[in-house]
């Protein structure tokens, strides 16, 4: 079967470096998004990080004044997100260039983004969900492979990208334990357009994470990550140390009921508490050994990327 022609929407064609900073629940804020964009990568944050909801308008006003690269807002489209309609209206007001959708694919959301000229990237954990996302109008895909921080799949990145590229020629941003310039180049070599990086940006000065969280990342490696659905109902990767600090055994966590997943802003919400106290993180953190400004981290990625290309291509 002939692979489809590769195309990128205009907003992603002139990106200075092939990286999208993934939206970090609770942690991403305008300061980090702006720093990422000024460094030449796509900065992003979840709409739900703005609390109360009215703060989203203030944050988008701040972000739209500054970026030197396109930015993205993540929308949780799960039925429990009672802010989705409000947050989409605010995004429409500022004509957010990229919307990243998670935990469900919805035609009405995609149509709304397209109405203001935006692009939708949808994160998926397998090829079946990838097809559904594109069928419902998403413009691009974010395969969240094994080892990614937070909610993640158990699929190999090699398998996921290969299967998607058999039928899809639009933008693909690969997620999963990417924390070096060499890994960014590898993502492109296997067929992705961009690397989708989250955990490395937690250990930056701009990130809104507590110092203990950042310190734990710099002192941990892949052996310190556990994959569990206990906290939100969806399987994800977490730092074992944060689980021990909460008085639990990370090696003996019970299974959770996926139907209890709750991203509402009311008293019944459990997602925010889970991510605040139990720290999501990917397996690639062995390459993160210090807390630095986001610009310094991106410069390291660029240097390592060039070195990797030189080793392999002699260029």
C-alpha angles and dihedrals in degrees: 000000000000114000114238120255114272117245136171128198113248093253090064100038099084100040108142094220128020099245134112115194106225119234108259114209110238091351106069116082137161092274092059094040092052092047091051092049093048088052089058102258132104110270119205144176138181115260087226091065088077105084124209096035092240089067091071090072090052093047095049090049088054095046097046091056094058122032124114090189132038117279133209138215121209119222121196101214095187112130092247093065101100092180098060098101093047094046093048090053090054091048089051090052090057095035092231105211098217129029118192112203125202140183097021140014118240128186093206092056092048092048090050092053092047090051091067094040098260131140126234123217115186125200117226138180099206145012094263092060089043091060091047092051094052092043088056093052108269113151099211144010137236109200105204102207133190113298097031118138119255117357108015144154131239093235123119112248088229091058095043097050094042092051094047094046091055089074109008127071100173128099117312123186113189120216127192132099095333110154107137139059090246091057090051090054090047090054089055092045092058092050109275121127095211142018114237108213129185119144094055090058092054087070094059129107093242096052116107094230125123115258092247090059093051092045092050091054092053091050098045140074139189092292088064094061125093127194113219144146094206098105105046106007091253122090115255143154121260139175110262091213092062090051091052089048088056090056099256135117109244091202094056107043119150123236119261133219109252090210089068093067107126128183096166121126095229132094092281094062115120105167097077093051091048094053094041096053102023110052120223116216141157131236095251095078094105086086093055111085105151142031109248139161113280090246091057091050092051091048089054090051091051093049093048091046091055091046091051092050090050092051094050104031104022088234 
